[in-house]
mmCIF file of C-alpha atoms in Angstrom:
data_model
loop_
_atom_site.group_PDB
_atom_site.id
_atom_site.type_symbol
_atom_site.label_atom_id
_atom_site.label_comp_id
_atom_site.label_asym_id
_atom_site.label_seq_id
_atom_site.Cartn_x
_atom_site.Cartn_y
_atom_site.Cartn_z
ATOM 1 C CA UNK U 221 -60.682 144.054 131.622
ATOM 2 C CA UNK U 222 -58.581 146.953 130.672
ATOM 3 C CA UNK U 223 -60.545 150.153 131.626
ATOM 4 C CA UNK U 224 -59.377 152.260 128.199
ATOM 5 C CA UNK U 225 -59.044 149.204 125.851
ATOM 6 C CA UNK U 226 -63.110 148.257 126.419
ATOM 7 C CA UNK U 227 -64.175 152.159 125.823
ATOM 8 C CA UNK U 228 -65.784 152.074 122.476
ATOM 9 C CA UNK U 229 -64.374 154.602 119.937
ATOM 10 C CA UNK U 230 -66.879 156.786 117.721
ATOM 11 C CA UNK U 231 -66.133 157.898 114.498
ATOM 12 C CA UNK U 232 -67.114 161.175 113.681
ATOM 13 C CA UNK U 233 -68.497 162.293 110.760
ATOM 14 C CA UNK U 234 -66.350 163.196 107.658
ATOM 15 C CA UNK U 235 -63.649 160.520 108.905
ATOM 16 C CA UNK U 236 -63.602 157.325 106.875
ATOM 17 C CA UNK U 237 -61.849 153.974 109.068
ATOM 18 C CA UNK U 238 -61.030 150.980 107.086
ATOM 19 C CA UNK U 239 -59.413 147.408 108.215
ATOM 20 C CA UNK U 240 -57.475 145.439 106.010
ATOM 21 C CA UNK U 241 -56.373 142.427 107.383
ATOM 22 C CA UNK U 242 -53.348 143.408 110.385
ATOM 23 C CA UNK U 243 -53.537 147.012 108.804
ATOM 24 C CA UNK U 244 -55.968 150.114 109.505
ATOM 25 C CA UNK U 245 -56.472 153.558 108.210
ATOM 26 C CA UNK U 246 -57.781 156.420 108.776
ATOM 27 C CA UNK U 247 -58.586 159.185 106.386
ATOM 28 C CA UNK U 248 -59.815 162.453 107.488
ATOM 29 C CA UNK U 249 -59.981 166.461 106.333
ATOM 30 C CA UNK U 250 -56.772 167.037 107.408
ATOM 31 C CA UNK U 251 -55.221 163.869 106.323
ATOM 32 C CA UNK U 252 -54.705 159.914 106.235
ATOM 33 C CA UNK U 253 -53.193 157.943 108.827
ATOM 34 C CA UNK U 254 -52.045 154.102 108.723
ATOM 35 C CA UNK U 255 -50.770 151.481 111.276
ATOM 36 C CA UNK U 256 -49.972 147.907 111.524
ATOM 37 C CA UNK U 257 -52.090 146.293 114.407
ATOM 38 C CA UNK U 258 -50.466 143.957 117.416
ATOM 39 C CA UNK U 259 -50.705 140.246 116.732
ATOM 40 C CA UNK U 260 -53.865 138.681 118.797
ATOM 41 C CA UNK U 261 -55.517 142.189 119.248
ATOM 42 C CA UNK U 262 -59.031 142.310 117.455
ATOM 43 C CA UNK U 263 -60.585 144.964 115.756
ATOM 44 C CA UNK U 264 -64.213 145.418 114.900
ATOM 45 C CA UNK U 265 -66.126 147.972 112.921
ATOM 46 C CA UNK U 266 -69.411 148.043 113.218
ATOM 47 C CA UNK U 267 -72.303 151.325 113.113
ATOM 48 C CA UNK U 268 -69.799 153.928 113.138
ATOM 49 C CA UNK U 269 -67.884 152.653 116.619
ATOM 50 C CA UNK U 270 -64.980 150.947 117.128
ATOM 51 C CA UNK U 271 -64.370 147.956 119.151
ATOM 52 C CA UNK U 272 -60.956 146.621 120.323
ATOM 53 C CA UNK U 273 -60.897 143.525 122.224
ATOM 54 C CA UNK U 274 -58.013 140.721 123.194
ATOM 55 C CA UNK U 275 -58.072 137.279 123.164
ATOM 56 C CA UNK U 276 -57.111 136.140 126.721
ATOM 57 C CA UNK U 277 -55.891 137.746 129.624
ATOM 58 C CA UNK U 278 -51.996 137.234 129.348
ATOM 59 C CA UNK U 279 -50.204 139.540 130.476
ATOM 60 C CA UNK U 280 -48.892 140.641 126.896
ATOM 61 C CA UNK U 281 -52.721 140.709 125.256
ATOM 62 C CA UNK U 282 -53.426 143.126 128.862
ATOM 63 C CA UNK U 283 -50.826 145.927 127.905
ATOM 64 C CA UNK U 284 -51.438 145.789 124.166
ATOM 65 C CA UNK U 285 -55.316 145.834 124.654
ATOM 66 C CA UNK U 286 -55.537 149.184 125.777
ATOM 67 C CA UNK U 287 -52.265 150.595 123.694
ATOM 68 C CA UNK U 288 -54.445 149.497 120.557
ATOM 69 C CA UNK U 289 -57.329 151.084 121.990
ATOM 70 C CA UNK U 290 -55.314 154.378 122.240
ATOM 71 C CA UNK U 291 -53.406 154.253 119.261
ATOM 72 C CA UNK U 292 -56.563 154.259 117.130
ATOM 73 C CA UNK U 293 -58.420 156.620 119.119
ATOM 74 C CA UNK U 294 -55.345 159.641 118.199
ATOM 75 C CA UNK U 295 -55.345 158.535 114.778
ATOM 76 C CA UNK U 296 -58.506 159.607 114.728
ATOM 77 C CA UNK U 297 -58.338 162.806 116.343
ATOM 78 C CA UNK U 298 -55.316 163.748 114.526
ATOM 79 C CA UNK U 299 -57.305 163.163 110.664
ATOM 80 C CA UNK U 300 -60.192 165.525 112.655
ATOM 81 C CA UNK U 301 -58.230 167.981 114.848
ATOM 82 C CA UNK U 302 -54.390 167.625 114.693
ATOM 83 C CA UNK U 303 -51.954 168.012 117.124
ATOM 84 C CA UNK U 304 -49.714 171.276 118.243
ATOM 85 C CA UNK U 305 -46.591 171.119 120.539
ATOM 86 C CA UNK U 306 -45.960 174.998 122.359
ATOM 87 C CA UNK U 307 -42.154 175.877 122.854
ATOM 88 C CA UNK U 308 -40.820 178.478 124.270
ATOM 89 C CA UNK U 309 -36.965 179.696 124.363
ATOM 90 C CA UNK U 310 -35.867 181.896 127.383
ATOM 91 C CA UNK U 311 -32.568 183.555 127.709
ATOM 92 C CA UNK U 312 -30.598 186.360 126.723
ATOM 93 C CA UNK U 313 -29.966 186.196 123.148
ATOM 94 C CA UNK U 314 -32.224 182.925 121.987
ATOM 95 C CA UNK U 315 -34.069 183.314 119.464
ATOM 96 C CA UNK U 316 -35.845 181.168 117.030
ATOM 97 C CA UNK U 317 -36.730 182.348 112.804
ATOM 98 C CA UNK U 318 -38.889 180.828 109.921
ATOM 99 C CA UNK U 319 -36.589 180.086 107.072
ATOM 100 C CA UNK U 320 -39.348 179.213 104.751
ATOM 101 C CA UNK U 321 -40.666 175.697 106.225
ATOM 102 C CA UNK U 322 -37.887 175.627 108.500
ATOM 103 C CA UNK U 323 -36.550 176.798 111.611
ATOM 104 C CA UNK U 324 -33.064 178.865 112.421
ATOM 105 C CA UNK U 325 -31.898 178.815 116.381
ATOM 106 C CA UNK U 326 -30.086 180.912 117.934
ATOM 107 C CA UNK U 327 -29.333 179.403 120.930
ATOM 108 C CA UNK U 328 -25.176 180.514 122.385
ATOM 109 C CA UNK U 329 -23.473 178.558 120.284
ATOM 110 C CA UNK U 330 -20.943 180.324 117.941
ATOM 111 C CA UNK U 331 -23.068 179.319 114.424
ATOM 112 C CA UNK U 332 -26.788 179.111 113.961
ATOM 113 C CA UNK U 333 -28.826 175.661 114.163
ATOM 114 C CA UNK U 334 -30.902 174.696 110.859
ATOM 115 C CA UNK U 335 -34.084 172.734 111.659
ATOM 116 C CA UNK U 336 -35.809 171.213 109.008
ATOM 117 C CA UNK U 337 -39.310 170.195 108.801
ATOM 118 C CA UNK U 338 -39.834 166.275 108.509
ATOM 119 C CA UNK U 339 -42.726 165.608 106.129
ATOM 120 C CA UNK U 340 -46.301 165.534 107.799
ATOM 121 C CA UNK U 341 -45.155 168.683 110.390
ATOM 122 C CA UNK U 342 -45.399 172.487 109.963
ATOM 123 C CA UNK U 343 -44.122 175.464 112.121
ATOM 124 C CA UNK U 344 -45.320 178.253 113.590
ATOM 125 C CA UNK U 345 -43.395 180.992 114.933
ATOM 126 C CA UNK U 346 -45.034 183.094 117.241
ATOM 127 C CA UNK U 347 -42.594 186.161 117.903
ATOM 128 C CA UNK U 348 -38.841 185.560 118.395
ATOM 129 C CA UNK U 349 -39.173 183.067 121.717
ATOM 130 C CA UNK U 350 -42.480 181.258 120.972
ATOM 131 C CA UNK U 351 -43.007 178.075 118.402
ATOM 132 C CA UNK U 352 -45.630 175.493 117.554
ATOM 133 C CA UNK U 353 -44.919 172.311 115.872
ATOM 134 C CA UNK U 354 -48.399 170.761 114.197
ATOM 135 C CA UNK U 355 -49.263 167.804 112.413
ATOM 136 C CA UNK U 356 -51.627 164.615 112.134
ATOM 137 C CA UNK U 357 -50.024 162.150 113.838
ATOM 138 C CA UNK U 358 -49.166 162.400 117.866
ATOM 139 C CA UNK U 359 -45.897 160.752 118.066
ATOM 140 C CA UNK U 360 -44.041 162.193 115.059
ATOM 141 C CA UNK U 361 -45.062 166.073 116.511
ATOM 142 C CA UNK U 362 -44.199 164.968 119.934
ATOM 143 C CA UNK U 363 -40.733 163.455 118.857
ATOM 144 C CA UNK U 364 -40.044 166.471 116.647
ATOM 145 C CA UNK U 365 -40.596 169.042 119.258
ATOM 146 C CA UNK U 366 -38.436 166.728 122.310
ATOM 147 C CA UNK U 367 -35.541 166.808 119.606
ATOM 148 C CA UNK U 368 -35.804 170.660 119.457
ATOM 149 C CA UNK U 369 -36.389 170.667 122.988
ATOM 150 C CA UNK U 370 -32.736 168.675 123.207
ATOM 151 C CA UNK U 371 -30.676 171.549 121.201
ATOM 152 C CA UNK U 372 -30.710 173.336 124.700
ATOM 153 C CA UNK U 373 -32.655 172.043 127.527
ATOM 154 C CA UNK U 374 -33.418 174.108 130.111
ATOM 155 C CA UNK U 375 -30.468 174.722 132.591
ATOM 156 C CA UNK U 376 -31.786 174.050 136.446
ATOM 157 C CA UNK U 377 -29.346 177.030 137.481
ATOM 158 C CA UNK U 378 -30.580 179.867 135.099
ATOM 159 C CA UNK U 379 -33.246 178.485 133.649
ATOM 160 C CA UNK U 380 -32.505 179.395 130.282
ATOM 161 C CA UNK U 381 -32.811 177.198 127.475
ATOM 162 C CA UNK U 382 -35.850 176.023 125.360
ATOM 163 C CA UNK U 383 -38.713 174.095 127.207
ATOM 164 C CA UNK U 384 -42.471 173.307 126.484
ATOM 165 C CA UNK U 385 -44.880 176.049 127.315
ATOM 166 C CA UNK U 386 -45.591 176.056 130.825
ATOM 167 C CA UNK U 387 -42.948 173.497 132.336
ATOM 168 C CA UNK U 388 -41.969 174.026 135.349
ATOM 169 C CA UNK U 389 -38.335 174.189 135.822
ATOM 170 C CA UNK U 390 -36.719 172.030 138.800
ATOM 171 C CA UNK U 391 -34.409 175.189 139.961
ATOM 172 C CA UNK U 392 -30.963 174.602 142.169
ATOM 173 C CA UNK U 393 -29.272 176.986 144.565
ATOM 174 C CA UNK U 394 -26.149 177.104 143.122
ATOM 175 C CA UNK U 395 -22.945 177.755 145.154
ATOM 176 C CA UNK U 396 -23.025 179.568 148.336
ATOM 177 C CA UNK U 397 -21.099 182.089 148.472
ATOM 178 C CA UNK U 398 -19.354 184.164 151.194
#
């Protein structure tokens, strides 16, 4: 038995969970969240937990049995909580700006880069080298912030470049010189 997928899941007070069919939802203070479940995965609600369980133990009901498990569990804690991404930008001359809901870079390249904020996700800037991205649902913030991540990822020789707060950079020697 999968060790996440048999954990029970609680819902909290103020969040409302409803299954229809193949299809949940989850509505919360900060928001509603819906997703289609896996074929063969079963989901019960019953006394304010939730129980996801799999038919059999092939190897495809194994890895979606705890996936499901998971999947509902940050759906919940987005509606509740939410979810922030830190990013930092380090080098001479980087720089990040609010323009309205979006986001200008500055970043060594001869123009500016426009960012625009995808529906469901706000920013925070936090000075002129700090940034948050926020919103309900774990994947979109965590895809939003690697794609901001990718406009200059952090060079192994200087380090420069824009990375989550506190990665550790991987740094190289460089050339040896004389």
């Amino acid at each position: 038995m999968s060790r996440i997928g048999r954990l029970p899941i609680t819902i909290p007070a103020g969040v409302e969970v409803s299954l229809d069919g193949r299809e949940i939802s989850v509505k919360g203070s900060k928001g509603s969240l819906q997703r289609t479940l896996a074929e063969g995965i079963d989901v019960a609600i019953e006394d304010g937990t939730i129980t996801v369980t799999r038919p059999d133990d092939e190897r495809e009901s194994r890895s979606l049995h705890g996936l499901t498990r998971t999947l509902i569990n940050n759906m919940i804690i987005g509606v509740t909580d939410g979810y922030t991404k830190k990013l930092e930008i380090v080098g001479t001359g980087y720089r990040v700006q609010a323009k309205g809901s979006d986001l200008e870079f500055a970043l060594g390249y001869s123009h500016p880069i426009q960012v625009k904020a995808p529906e469901g996700i706000t920013f925070q800037v936090e000075g002129a080298n700090k940034l948050a991205v926020s919103g309900i649902d774990k994947q979109q913030v965590g895809e939003v912030a690697a794609n901001i991540r990718k406009l200059r990822k952090p060079d192994p020789y200087k380090g420069k470049g824009v990375r989550y707060e506190g990665e550790q950079i991987r740094r190289k020697a460089g050339k040896a010189g004389k």
